[in-house]
Short mmCIF file of C-alpha atoms and ligand atoms in Angstrom, two decimals:
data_model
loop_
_atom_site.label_atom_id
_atom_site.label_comp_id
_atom_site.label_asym_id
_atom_site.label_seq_id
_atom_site.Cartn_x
_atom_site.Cartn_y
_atom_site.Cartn_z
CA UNK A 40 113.69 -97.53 30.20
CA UNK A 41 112.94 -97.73 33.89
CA UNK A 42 109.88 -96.19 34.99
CA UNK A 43 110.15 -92.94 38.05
CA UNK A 44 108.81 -95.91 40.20
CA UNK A 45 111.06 -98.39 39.73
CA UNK A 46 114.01 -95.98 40.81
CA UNK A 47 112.20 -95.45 43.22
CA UNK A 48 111.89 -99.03 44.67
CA UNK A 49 116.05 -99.22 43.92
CA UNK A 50 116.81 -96.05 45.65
CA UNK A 51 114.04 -94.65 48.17
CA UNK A 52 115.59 -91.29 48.16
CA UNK A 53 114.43 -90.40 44.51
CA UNK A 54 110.74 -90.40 46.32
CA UNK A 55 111.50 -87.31 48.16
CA UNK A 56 113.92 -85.60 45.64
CA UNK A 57 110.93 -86.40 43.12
CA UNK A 58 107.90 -84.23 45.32
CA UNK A 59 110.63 -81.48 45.93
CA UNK A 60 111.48 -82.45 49.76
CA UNK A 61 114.65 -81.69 51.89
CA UNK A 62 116.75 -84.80 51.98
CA UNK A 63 120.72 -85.43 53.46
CA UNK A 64 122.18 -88.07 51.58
CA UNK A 65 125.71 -89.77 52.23
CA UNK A 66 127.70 -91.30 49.82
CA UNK A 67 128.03 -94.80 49.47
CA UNK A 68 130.32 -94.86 47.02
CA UNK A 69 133.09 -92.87 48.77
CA UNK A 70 136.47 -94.26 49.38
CA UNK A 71 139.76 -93.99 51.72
CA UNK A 72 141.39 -91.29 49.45
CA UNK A 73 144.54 -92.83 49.24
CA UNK A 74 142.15 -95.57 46.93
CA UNK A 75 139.69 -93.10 45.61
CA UNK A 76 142.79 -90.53 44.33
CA UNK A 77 144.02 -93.41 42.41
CA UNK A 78 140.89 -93.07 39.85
CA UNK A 79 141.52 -89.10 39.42
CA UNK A 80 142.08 -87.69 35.61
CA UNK A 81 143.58 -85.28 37.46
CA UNK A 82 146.52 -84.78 40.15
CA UNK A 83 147.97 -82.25 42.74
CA UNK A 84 150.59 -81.37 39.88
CA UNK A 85 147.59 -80.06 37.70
CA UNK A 86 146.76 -77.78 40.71
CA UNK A 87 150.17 -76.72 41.07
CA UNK A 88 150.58 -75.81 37.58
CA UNK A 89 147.07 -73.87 37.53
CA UNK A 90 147.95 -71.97 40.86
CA UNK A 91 151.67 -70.93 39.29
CA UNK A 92 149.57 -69.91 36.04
CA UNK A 93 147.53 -67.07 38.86
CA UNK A 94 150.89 -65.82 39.62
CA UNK A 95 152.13 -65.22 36.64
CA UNK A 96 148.91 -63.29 35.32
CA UNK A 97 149.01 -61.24 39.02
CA UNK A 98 151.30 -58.37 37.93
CA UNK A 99 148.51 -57.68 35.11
CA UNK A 100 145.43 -58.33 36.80
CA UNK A 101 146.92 -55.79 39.55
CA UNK A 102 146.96 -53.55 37.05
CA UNK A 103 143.72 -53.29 35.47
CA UNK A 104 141.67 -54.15 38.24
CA UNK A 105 142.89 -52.27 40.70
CA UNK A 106 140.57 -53.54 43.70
CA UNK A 107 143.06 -56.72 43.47
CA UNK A 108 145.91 -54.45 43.79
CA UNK A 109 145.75 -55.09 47.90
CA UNK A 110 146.63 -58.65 47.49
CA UNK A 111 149.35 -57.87 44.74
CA UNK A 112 146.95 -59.27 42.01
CA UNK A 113 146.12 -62.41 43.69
CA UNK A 114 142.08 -63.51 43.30
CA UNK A 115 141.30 -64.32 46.65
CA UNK A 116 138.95 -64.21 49.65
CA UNK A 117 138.49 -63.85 53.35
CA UNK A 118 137.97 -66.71 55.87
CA UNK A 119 135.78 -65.56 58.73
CA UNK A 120 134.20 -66.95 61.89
CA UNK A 121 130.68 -66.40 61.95
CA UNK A 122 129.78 -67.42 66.23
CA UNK A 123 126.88 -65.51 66.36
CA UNK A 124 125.81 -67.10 63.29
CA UNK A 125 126.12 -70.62 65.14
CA UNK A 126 123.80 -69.49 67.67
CA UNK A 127 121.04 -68.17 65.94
CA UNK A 128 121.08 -71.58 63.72
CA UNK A 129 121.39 -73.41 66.89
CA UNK A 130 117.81 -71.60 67.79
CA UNK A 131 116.43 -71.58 64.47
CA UNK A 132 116.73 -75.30 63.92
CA UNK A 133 116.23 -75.91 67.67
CA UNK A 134 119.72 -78.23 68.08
CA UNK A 135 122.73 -77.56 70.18
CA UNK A 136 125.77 -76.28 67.68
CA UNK A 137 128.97 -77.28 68.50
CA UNK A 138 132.35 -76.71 66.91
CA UNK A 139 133.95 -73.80 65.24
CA UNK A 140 131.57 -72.44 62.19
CA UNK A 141 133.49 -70.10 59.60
CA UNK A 142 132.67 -68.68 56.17
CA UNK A 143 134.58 -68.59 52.89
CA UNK A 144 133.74 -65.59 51.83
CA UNK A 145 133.83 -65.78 47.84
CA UNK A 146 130.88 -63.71 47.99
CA UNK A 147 133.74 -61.09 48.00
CA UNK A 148 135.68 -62.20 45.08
CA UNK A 149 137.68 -59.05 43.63
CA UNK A 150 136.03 -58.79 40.10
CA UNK A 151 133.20 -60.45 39.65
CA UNK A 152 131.96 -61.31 43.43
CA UNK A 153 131.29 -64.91 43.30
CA UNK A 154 133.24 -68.60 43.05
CA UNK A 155 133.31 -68.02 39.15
CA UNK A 156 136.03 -65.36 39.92
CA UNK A 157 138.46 -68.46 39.67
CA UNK A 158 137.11 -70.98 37.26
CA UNK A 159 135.97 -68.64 35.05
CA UNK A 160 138.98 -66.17 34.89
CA UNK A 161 141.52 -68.78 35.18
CA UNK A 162 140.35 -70.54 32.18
CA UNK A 163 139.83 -67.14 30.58
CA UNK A 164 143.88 -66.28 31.45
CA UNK A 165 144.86 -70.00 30.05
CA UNK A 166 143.25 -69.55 27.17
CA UNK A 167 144.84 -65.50 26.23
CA UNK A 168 148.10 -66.90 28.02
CA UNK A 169 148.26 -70.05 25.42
CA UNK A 170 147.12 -67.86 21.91
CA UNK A 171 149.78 -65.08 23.22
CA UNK A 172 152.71 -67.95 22.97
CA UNK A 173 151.32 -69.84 20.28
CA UNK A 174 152.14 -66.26 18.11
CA UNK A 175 155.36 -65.42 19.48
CA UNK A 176 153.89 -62.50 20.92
CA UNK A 177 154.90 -63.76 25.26
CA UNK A 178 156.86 -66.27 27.16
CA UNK A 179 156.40 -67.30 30.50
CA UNK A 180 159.72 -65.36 31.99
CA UNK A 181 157.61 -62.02 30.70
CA UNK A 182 156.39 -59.76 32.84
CA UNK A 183 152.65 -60.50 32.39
CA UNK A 184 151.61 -56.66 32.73
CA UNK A 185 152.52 -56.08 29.25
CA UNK A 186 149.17 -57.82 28.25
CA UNK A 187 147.88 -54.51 29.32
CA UNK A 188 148.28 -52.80 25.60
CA UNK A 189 146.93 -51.55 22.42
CA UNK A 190 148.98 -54.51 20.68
CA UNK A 191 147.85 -57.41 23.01
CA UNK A 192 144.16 -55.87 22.87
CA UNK A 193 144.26 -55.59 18.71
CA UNK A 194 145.93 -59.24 18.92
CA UNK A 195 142.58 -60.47 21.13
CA UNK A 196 140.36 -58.53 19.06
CA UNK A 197 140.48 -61.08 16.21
CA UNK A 198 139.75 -64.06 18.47
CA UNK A 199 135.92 -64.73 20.09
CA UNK A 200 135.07 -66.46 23.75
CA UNK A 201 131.52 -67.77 23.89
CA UNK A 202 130.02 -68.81 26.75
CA UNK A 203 126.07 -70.68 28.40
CA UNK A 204 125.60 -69.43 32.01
CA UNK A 205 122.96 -68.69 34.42
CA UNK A 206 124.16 -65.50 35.23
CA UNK A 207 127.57 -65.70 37.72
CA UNK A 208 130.12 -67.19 35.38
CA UNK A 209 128.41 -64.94 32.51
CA UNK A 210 129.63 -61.97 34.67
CA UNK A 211 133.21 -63.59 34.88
CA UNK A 212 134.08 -64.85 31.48
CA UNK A 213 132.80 -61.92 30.52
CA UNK A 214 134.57 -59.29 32.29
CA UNK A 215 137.81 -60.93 32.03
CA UNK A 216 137.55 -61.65 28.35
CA UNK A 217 136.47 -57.84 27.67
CA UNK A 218 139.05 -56.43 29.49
CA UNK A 219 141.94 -58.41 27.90
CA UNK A 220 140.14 -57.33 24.25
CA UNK A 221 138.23 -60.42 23.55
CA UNK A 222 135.13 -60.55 21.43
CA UNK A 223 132.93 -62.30 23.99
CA UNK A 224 129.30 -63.57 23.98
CA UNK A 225 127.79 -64.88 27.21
CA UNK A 226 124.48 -67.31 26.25
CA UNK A 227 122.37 -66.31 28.99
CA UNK A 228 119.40 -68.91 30.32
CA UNK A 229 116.30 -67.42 31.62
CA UNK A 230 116.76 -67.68 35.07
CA UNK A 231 120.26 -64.58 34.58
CA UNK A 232 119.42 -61.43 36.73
CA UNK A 233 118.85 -58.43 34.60
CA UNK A 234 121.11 -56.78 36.34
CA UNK A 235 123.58 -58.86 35.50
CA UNK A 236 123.02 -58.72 31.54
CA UNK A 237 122.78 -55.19 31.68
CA UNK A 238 126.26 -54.82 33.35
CA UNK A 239 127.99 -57.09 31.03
CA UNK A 240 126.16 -55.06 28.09
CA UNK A 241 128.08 -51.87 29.43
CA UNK A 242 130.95 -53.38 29.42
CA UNK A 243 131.04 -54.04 25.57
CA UNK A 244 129.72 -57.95 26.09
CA UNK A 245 127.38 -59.72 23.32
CA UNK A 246 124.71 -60.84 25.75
CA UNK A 247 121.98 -63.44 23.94
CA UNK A 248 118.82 -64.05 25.54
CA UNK A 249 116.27 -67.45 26.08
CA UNK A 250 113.89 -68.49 27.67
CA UNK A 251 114.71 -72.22 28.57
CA UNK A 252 117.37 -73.35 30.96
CA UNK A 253 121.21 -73.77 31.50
CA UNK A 254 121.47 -76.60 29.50
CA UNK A 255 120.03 -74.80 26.45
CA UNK A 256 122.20 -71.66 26.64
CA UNK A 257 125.35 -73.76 26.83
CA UNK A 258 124.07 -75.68 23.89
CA UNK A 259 123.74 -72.34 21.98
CA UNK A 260 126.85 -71.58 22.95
CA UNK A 261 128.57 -74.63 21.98
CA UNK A 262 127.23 -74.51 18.46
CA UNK A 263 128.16 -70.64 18.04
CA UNK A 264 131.71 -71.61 18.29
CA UNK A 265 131.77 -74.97 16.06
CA UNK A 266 130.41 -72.62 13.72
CA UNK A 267 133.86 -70.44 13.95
CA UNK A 268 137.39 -71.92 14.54
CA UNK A 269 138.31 -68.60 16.24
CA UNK A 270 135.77 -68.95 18.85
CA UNK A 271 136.42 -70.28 22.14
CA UNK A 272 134.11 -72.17 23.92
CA UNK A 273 133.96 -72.43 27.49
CA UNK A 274 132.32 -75.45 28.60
CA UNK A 275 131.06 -75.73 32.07
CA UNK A 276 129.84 -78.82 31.83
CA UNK A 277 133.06 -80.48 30.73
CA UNK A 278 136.29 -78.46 31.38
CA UNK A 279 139.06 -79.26 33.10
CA UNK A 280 140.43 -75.62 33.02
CA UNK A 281 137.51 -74.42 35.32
CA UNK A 282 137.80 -77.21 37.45
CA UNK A 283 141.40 -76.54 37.92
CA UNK A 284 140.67 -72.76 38.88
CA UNK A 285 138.56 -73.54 41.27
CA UNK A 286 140.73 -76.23 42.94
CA UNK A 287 143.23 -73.67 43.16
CA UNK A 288 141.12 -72.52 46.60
CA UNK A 289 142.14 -75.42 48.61
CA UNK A 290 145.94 -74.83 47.96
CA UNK A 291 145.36 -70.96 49.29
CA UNK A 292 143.06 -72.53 52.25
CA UNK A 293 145.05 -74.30 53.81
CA UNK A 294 147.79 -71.20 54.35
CA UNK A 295 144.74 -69.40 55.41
CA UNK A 296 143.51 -71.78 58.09
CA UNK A 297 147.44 -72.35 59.63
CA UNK A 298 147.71 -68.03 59.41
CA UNK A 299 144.18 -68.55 61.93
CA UNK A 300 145.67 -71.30 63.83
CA UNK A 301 142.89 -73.27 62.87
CA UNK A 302 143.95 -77.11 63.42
CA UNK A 303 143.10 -79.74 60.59
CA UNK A 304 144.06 -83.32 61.68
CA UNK A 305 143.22 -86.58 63.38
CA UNK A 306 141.05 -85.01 66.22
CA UNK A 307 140.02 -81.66 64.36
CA UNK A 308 138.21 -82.79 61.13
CA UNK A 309 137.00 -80.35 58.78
CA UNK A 310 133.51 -80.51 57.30
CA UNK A 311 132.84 -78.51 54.01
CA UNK A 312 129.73 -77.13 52.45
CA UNK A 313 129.82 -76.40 48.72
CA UNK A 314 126.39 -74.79 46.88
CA UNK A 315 126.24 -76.78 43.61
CA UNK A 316 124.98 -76.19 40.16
CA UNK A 317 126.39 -78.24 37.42
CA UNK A 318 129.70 -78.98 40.18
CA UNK A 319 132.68 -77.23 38.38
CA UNK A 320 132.94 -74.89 41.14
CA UNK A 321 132.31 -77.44 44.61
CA UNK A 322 133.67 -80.41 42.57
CA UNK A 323 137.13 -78.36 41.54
CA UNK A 324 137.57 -76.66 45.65
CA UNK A 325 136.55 -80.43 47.21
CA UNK A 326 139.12 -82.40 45.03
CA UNK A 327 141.49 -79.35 46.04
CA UNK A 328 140.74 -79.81 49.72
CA UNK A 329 140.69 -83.71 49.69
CA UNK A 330 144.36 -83.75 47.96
CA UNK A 331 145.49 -80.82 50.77
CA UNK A 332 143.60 -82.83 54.13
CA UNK A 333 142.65 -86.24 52.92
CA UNK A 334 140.68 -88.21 54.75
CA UNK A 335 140.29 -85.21 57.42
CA UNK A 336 137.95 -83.37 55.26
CA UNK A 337 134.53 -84.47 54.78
CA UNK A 338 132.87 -82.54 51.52
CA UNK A 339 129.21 -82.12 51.38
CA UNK A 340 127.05 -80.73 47.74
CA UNK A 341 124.15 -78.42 48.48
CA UNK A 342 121.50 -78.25 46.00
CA UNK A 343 117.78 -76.68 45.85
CA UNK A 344 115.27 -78.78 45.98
CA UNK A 345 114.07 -78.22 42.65
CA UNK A 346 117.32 -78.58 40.87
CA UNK A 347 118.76 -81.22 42.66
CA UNK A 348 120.48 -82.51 39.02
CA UNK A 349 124.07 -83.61 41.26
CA UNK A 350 122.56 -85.46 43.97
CA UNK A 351 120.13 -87.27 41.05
CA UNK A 352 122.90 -87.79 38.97
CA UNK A 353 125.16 -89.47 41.69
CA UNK A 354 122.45 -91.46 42.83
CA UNK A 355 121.53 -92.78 40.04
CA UNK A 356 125.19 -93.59 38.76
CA UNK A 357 123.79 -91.79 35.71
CA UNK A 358 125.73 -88.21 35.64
CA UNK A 359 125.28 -86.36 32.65
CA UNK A 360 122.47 -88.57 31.43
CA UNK A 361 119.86 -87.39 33.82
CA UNK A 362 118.07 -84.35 33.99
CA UNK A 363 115.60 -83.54 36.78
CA UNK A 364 112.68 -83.17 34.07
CA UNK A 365 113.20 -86.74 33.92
CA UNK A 366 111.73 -87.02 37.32
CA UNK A 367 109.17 -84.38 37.33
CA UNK A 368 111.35 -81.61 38.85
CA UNK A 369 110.68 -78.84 37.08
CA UNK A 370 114.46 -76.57 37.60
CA UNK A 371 112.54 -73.19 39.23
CA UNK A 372 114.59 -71.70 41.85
CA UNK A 373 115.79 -68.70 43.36
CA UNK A 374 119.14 -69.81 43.52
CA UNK A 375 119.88 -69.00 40.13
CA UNK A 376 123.39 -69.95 40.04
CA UNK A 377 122.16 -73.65 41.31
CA UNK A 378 119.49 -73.52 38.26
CA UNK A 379 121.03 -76.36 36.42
CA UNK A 380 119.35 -79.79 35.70
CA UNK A 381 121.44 -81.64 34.17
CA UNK A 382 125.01 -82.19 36.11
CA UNK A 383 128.23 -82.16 34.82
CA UNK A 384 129.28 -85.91 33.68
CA UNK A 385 133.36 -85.34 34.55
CA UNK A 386 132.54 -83.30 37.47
CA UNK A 387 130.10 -86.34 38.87
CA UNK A 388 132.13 -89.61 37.98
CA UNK A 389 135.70 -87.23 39.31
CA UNK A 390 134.11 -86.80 42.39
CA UNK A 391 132.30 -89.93 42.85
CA UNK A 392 135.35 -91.62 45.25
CA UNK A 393 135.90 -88.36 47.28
CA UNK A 394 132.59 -87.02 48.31
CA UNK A 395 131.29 -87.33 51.45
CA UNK A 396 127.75 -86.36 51.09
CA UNK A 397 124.84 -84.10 49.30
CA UNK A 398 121.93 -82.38 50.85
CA UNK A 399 118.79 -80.31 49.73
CA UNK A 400 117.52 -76.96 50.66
CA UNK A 401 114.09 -75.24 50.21
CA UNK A 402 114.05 -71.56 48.37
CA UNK A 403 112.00 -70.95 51.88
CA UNK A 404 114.93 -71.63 53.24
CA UNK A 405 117.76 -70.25 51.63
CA UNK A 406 115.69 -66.95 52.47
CA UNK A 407 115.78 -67.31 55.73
CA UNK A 408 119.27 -68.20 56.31
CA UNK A 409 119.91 -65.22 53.72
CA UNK A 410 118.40 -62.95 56.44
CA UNK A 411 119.38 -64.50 59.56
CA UNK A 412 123.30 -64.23 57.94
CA UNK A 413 122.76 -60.02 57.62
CA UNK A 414 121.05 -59.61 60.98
CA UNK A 415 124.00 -61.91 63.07
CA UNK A 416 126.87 -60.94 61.09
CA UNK A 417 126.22 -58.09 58.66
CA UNK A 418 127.30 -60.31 55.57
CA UNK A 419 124.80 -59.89 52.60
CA UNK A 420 124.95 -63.19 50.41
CA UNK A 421 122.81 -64.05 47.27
CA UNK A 422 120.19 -66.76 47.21
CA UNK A 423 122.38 -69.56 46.23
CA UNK A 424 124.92 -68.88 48.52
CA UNK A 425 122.88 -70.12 51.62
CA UNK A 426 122.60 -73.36 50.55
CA UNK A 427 126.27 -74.20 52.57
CA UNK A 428 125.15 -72.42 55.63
CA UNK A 429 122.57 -74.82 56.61
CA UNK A 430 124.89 -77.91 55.94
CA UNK A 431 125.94 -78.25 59.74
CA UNK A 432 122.63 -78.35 60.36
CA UNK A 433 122.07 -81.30 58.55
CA UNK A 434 124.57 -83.54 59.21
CA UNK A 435 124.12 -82.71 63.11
CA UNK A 436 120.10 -83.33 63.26
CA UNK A 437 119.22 -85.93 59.95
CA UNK A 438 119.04 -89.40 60.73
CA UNK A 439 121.36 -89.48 57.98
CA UNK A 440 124.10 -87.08 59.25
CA UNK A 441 124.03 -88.71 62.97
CA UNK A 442 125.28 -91.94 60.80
CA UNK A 443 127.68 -90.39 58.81
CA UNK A 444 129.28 -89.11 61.96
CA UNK A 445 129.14 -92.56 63.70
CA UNK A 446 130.23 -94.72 60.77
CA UNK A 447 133.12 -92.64 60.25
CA UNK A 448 134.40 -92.69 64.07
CA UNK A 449 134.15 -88.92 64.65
CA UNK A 450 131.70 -88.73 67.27
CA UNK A 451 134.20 -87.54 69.88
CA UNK A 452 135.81 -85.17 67.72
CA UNK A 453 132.86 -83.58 66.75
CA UNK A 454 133.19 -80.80 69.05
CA UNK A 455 136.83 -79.71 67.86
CA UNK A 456 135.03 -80.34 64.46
CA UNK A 457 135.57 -77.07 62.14
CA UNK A 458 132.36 -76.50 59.59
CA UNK A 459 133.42 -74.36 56.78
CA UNK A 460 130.40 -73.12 54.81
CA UNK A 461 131.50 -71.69 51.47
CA UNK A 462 129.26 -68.39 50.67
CA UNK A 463 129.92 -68.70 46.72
CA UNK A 464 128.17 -65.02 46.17
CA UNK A 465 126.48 -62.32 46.19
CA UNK A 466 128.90 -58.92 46.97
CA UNK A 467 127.79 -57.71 43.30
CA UNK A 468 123.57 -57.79 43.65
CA UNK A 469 122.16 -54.98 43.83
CA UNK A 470 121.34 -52.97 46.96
CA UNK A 471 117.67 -52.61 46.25
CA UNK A 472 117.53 -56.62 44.90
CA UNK A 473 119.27 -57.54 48.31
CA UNK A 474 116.51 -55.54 50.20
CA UNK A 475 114.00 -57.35 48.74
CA UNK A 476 115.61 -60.84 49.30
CA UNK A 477 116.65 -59.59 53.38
CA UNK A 478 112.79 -58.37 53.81
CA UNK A 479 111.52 -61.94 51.79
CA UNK A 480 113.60 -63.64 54.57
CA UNK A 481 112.91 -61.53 57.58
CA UNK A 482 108.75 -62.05 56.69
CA UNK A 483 109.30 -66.24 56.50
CA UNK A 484 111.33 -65.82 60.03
C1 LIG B 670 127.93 -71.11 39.84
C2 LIG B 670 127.61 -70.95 41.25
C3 LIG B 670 127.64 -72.02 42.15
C4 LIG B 670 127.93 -73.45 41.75
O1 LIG B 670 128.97 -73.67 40.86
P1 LIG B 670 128.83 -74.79 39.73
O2 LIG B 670 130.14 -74.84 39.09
O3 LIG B 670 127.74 -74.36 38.80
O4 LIG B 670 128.44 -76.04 40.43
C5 LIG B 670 127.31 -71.76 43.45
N1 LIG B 670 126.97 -70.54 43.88
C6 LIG B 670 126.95 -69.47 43.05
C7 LIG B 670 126.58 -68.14 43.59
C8 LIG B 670 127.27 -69.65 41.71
O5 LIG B 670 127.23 -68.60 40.89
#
């Protein structure tokens, strides 16, 4: 076993991810994608076959959740530019700003307000779609509304979905599962809002308690269903059904960018910033993006500093077999849907050719930007969700980032550059928990 020092001496960046400092890290691993997509388990056709699985289920999820009724049943969310949000980063951080800065807004998610509204749900909706068929009870010609019955909810009543989360894809899995007549338990780790246990508790959701991490509520949750061979598991740190839902994004993105006349090409690269926990989510939407834009998108991680599990595991070339306990880090943030420290193993070695880059960010930090975000543009995020917004930041003023940009011949693009910062949360939380986050932030400014 090598010693926290001799990583060290290999790769000098472990020093600072090891005592809990900001760091920008580029990829040295990353590839042309037409050389990197060659090592994917997983192709456009996936994508396509995930995104025409959304349509079919829209006619029901119009129907019982009506707030998804505008956009005839379709999960999505807004794109919107954010200029006065450039400035007041360009002053924060003391650094000229250039290019055009816009925000996915998945914070807004019909449903369950965050990025697990399309992992989560989608794999939930696979997983009714593919029991329903399997007994004769649908086809794909139906009309999928019809799930939206006494019979169907009887027929799910007799089958279980378990589930480890820190709180976000708790709220998903378990909403959709309930709603379609699931038994569902969400494994809840210690860092979950109450508020978000308690809401999943009125809903009819089995919601089990501890007091260690991530990695020890998806254990739980794991075994619960081994135990029971009507039990579904959802595995966040291995399934290609999430991954697929959230990929789904990119396809949807790229509509949304041409209906904005936003230009992606040669002379208008796009640079993405993805908050990351165990990397279903930002790993599923940046091999969505790379197979939509290619080499013209540049995808960069964001992690806190203390659960930087990702950026240790791609580092290291060790994935799933590093935790950030192994290096002292002790997994205590704010960002509670980033509170994972171990990564996901496919998610890592998937996007290992693709990804352009991974950066830190304080809790301090997150706070701020959390405030400066509702005072420029009224839009209320949660924790987590900062972690993109600081990512132009980064690669415009790190030693790192200035080298990224020179290496990769876009320095006189950069100002028809387009910075999408994807705000993975937070429309759900609480008025009074947001007013204590906004004041937290507006004290530290
Ligand atoms: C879950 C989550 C993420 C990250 O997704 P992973 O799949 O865990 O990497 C980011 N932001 C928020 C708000 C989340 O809930």
């Amino acid at each position: 076993m090598k010693t926290i020092q001799d990583w060290i001496k290999e790769y000098p960046i472990i020093s600072d991810l090891a005592s809990v400092k900001e760091v920008f890290w580029t990829n040295p691993k990353k590839e042309p994608f037409q050389t990197g997509a060659k090592k994917l388990p997983l192709n456009e056709n996936d994508v396509k076959d995930a995104e025409k699985r959304l349509k079919r289920f829209a006619p029901y999820i119009a129907k019982v959740f009506p707030e998804t009724r505008e956009h005839s049943g379709i999960i999505e969310s807004p794109i919107v530019s954010i200029p006065a949000m450039r400035q007041k980063l360009s002053q924060m951080y003391e650094h000229p700003l250039k290019g055009g800065f816009l925000l996915k807004c998945d914070s807004h998610l019909p449903i369950s307000g965050s990025i697990k509204a399309r992992g989560g749900i989608y794999e939930v909706l696979k997983h009714a779609e593919t029991l329903a068929i399997q007994h004769g009870l649908l086809s794909v010609e139906d009309d999928y509304s019809i799930l939206d019955s006494q019979k169907f909810r009887n027929f799910f009543s007799d089958h279980s979905i378990a589930v480890g989360s820190t709180g976000n894809l708790g709220l998903s899995i378990g909403i959709a599962s309930a709603k379609l007549g699931f038994k569902v338990t969400v494994h809840m780790s210690a860092d979950a809002k109450k508020w978000k246990k308690d809401l999943l508790r009125n809903k009819g959701v089995t919601v089990i308690e501890y007091k260690e991490d991530y990695s020890k509520s998806v254990d739980e949750g794991r075994k619960q269903a081994d135990g029971d061979p009507n039990c579904y598991f959802i595995d966040d740190e291995n399934s290609c059904d999430l991954f697929l839902g959230y990929a789904v994004a990119a396809f949807r993105l790229k509509k949304q960018l041409e209906e904005l006349n936003i230009t992606v090409d040669e002379s208008h690269p796009l640079f993405v910033y993805l908050p990351c926990g165990v990397g279903g989510g930002p790993g599923g939407v940046a091999f969505g993006l790379k197979l939509m834009y290619q080499d013209r998108v540049h995808c960069f991680f964001a992690e806190p500093t203390h659960s930087p599990c990702m950026l240790l595991g791609l580092v290291t070339g060790l994935h799933d077999k590093v935790s950030v306990h192994d290096f002292g880090i002790d997994n205590i943030t704010t960002a509670d849907g980033l509170a994972v420290g171990r990564p996901s193993g496919f998610v890592g070695q998937t996007i290992e050719p693709l990804l352009s880059g991974s950066y830190t960010v304080s809790d301090q930090e997150l706070f701020k930007l959390l405030s400066a975000l509702a005072d420029t543009e009224n839009i209320r995020l949660e924790p987590s969700a900062l972690a993109g917004v600081i990512g132009p930041v980064k690669l415009l003023t790190t030693k790192q980032g200035k080298e990224y940009v020179q290496n990769h011949d876009l320095k006189d693009t950069m100002k028809n550059a387009v910075h999408l910062m994807w705000a993975t949360g937070g429309s759900m939380v609480p008025k009074e928990i947001m007013d204590e986050y906004y004041k937290k932030g507006t004290i530290i400014l």
